[in-house]
Coordinates of C-alpha atoms in Angstrom, one line a residue:
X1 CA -56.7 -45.3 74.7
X2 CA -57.2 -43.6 71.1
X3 CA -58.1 -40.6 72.7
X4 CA -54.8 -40.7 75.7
X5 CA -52.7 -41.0 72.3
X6 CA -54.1 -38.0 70.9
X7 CA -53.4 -36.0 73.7
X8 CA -49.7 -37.4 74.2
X9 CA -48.4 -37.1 71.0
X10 CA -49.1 -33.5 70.5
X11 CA -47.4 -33.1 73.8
X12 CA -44.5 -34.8 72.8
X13 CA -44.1 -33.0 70.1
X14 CA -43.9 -29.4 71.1
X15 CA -41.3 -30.9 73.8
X16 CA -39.6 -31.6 71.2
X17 CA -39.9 -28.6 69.3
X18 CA -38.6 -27.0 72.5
X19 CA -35.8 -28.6 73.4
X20 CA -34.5 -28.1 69.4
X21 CA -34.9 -24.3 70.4
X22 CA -32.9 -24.4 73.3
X23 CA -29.8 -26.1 71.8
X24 CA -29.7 -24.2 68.7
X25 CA -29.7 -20.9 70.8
X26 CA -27.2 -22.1 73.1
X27 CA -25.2 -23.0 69.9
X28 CA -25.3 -19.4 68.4
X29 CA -24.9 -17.6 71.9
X30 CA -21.7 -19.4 72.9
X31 CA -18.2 -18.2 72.0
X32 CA -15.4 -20.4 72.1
X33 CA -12.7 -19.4 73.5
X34 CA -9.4 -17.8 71.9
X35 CA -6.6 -20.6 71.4
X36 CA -4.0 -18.6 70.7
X37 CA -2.8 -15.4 72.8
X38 CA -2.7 -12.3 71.6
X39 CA 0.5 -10.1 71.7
X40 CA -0.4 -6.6 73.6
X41 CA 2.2 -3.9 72.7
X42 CA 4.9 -2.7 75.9
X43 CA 3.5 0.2 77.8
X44 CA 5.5 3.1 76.8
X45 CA 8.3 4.3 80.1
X46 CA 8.4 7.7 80.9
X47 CA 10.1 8.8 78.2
X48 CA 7.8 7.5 75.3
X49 CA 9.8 4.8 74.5
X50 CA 8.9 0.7 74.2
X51 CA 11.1 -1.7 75.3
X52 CA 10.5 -5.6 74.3
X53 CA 12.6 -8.1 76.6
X54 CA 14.1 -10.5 74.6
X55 CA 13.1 -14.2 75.3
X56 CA 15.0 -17.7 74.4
X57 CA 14.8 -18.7 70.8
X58 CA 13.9 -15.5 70.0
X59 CA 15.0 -13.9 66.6
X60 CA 14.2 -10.4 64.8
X61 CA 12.2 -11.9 62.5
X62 CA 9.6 -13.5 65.3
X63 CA 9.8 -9.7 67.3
X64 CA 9.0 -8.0 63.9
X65 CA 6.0 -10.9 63.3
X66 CA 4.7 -10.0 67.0
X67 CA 5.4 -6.5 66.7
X68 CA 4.9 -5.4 63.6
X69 CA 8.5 -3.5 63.5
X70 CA 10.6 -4.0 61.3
X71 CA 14.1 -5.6 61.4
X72 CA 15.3 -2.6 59.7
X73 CA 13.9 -0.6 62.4
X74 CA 15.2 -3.3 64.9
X75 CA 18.8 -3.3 63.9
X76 CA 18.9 0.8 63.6
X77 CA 17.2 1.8 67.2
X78 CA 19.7 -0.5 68.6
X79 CA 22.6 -0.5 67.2
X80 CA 22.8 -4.2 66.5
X81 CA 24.8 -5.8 63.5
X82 CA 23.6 -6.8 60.4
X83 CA 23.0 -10.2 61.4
X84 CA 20.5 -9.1 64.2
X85 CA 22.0 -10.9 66.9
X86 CA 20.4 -10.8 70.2
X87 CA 20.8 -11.7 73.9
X88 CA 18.2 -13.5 76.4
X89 CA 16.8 -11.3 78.7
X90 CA 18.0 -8.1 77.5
X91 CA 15.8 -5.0 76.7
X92 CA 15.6 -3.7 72.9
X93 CA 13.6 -0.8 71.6
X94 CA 11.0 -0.7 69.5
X95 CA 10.2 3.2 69.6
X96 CA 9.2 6.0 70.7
X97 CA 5.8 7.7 71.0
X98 CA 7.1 11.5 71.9
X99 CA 10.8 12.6 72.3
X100 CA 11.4 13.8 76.0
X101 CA 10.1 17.3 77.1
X102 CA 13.1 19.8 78.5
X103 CA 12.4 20.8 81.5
X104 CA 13.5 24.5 82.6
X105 CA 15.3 24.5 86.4
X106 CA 17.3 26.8 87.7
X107 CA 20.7 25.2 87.8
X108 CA 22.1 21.7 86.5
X109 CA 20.4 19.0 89.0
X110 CA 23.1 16.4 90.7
X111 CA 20.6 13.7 90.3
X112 CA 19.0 13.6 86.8
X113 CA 17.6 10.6 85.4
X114 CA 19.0 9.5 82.4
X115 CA 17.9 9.9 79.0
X116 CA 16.5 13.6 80.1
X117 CA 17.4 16.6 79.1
X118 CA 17.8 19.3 82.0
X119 CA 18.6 22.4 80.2
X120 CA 20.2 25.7 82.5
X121 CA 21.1 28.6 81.6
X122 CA 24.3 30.0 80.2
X123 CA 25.5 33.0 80.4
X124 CA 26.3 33.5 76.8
X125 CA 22.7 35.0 75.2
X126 CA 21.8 34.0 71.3
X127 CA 23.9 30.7 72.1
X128 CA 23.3 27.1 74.0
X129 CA 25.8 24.3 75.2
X130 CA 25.0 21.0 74.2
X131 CA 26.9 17.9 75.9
X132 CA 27.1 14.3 75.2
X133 CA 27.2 11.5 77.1
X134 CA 28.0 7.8 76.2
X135 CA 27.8 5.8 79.9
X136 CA 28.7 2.4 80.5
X137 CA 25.3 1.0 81.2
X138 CA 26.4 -2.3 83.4
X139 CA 22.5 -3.3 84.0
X140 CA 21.0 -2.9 80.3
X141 CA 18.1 -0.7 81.9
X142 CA 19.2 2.1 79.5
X143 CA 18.7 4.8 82.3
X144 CA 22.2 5.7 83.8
X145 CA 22.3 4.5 87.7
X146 CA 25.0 4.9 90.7
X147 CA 28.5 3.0 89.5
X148 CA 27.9 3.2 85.6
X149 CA 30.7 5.6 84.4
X150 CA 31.2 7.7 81.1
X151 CA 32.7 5.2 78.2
X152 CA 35.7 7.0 75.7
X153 CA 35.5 6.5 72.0
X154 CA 32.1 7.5 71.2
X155 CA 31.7 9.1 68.1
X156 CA 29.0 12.4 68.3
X157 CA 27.8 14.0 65.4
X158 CA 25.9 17.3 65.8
X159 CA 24.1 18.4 62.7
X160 CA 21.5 21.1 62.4
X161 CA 18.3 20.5 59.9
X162 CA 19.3 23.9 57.6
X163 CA 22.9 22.4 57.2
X164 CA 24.5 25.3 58.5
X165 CA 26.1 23.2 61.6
X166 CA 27.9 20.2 61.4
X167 CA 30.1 19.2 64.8
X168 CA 32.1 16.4 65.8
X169 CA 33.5 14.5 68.8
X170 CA 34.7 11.6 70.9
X171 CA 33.1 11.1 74.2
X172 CA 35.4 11.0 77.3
X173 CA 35.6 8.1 80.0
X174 CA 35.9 8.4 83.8
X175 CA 34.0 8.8 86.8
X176 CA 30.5 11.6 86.4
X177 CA 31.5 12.9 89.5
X178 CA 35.2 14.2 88.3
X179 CA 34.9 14.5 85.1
X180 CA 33.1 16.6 82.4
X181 CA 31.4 15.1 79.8
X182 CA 31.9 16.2 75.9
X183 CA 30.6 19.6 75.7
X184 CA 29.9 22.0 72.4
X185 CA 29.9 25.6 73.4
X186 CA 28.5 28.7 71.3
X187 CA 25.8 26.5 69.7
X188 CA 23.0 28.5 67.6
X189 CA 19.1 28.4 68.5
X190 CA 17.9 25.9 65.9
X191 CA 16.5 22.7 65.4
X192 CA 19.4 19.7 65.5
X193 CA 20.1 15.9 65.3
X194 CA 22.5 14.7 67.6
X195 CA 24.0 10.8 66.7
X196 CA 26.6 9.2 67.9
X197 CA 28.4 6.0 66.8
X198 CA 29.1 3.2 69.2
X199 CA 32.3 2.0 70.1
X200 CA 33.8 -1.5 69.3
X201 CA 33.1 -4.5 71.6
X202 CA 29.7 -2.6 72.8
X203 CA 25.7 -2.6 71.5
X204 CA 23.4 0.4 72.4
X205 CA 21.1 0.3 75.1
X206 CA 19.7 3.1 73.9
X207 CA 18.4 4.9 71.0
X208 CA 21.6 6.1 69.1
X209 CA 19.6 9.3 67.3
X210 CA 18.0 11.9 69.0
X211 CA 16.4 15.3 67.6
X212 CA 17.1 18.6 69.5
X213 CA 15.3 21.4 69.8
X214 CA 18.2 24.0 71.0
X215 CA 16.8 27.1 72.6
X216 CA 19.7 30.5 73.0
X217 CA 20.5 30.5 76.9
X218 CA 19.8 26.9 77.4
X219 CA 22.2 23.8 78.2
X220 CA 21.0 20.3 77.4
X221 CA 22.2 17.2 78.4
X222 CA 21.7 14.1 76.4
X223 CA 22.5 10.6 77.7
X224 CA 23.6 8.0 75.5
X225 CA 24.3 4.1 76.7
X226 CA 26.1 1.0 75.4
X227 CA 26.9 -2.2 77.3
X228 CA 30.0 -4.7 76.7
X229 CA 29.1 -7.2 73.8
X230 CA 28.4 -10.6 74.3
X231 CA 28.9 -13.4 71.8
X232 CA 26.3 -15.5 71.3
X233 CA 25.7 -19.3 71.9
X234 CA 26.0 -20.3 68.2
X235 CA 28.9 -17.5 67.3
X236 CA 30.6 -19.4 69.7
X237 CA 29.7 -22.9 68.7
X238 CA 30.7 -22.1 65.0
X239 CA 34.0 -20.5 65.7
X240 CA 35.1 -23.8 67.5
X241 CA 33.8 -25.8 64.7
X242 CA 36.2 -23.5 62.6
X243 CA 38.9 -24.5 64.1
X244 CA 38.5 -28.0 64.4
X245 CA 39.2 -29.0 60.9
X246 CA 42.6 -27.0 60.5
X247 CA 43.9 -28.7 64.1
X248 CA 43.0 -32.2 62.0
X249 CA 44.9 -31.4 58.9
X250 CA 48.0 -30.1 61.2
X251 CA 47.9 -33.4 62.7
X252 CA 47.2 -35.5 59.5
X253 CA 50.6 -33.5 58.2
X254 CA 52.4 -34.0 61.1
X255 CA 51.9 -37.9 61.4
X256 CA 52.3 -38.4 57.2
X257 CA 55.9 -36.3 58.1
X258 CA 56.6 -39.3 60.8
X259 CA 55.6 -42.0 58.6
X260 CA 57.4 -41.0 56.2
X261 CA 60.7 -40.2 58.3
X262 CA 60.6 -43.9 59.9
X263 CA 60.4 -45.3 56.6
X264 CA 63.4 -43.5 55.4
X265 CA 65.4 -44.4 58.2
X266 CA 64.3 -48.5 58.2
X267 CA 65.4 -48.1 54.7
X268 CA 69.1 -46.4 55.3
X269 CA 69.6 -49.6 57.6
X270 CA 68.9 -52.4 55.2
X271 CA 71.6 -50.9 52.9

């Protein structure tokens, strides 16, 4: 029996031993799981730039926490007010890895995308034409589509970097097809930045800032868009709760002015 234990215990033991071994190594070799999800930056569109849709409840400052943009940088890109105010489902930018490339063709192409620049050339040599356009961009997508027409009142500024050029002008409305957009003629080779102010009642879908390269011989073509704003949930909300308290003191004067008109007259009887 003496001898059995000897055997048995020694056993037991290095089974135990072993087993320890295992669970400590399983310990150390496994990785729990992530319990919060990571935000992974937009892929960049065709044009370099990164569009973030914009979700319920959110506000610049949770998109600037996620994306490390600023609000700054929120409320410039895209023309929002100073208060930031966003829509559900709409695209805003965050910015842009490389301004579009012009591409050389042989004459202005019908069926550009939008946000390109198609340059062609013009007969004047030493000089480019530059036009503007500021489309109403019914779908938000920032690319101008079939149906989206040019929008009036957009304010263009065309400056070049050695402040030698400095340009102004109001984009026209109507329909692409019969009607020319805002066009600068006789402009010098150089290196530009074209802006243009939104009008009232709309927000950019686009970036409102856009360096220019200008080559002599060359026209460019640079799309701009906006889209009708849209007061939000809350603006709405607080503008009726505005209202609500002068309605109450019109009628608090109103009924003090009958009060006071029956008690006049229930007095001119009694005399």
């Amino acid at each position: 029996m003496n001898s059995l234990k000897k055997i048995l215990v020694p056993l037991l033991v290095i089974a135990l031993a072993l087993a320890s071994a295992i669970l400590l190594w399983s310990a150390a070799n496994s990785q729990p799981a992530s319990a919060q999800a990571v935000y992974q930056t937009p892929t960049p569109d065709a044009e370099g730039r990164i569009y973030y849709i914009v979700e319920e409840g959110d506000t610049c400052t949770r998109i600037f926490l996620l994306t490390n943009v600023s609000i700054d940088d929120i409320i410039r890109l895209n023309g929002l007010t100073e208060d930031c105010s966003l829509i559900t489902g709409t695209k805003i930018l965050l910015g842009t890895v490389a301004a579009p490339a012009l591409t050389q063709t042989a004459m202005p192409s019908p069926t550009i995308a939008p946000d390109k620049i198609t340059p062609t050339p013009t007969p004047e040599p030493g000089f480019a034409k530059v036009c503007i356009v500021l489309f109403n961009d019914l779908d938000g997508t920032g690319m101008r589509t079939e149906g989206e027409t040019y929008l009036y009142g957009g304010v263009v500024s065309i400056n070049d970097r050695l402040g030698q050029v400095s340009l102004t002008g109001t984009t026209v409305a109507g329909n692409p097809d019969e009607v020319d957009p805002l066009c600068f003629e006789n402009i010098p080779e150089g290196s530009y930045n074209i802006t243009v102010a939104i009008p009232d009642g709309f927000n950019a879908t686009t970036i409102t800032n856009y360096p220019l390269e200008v080559k002599a011989g060359e026209q460019a073509t640079i799309d701009f868009g906006a889209q009708v704003a849209t007061a939000a949930p809350g603006e709405q909300a607080a503008a009726a709760s505005g209202r609500s308290p002068i309605l109450g003191i019109v009628g608090a004067v109103v009924l003090a002015a009958g009060i006071g008109l029956g008690f006049v007259m229930w007095r001119q009887r009694k005399v």
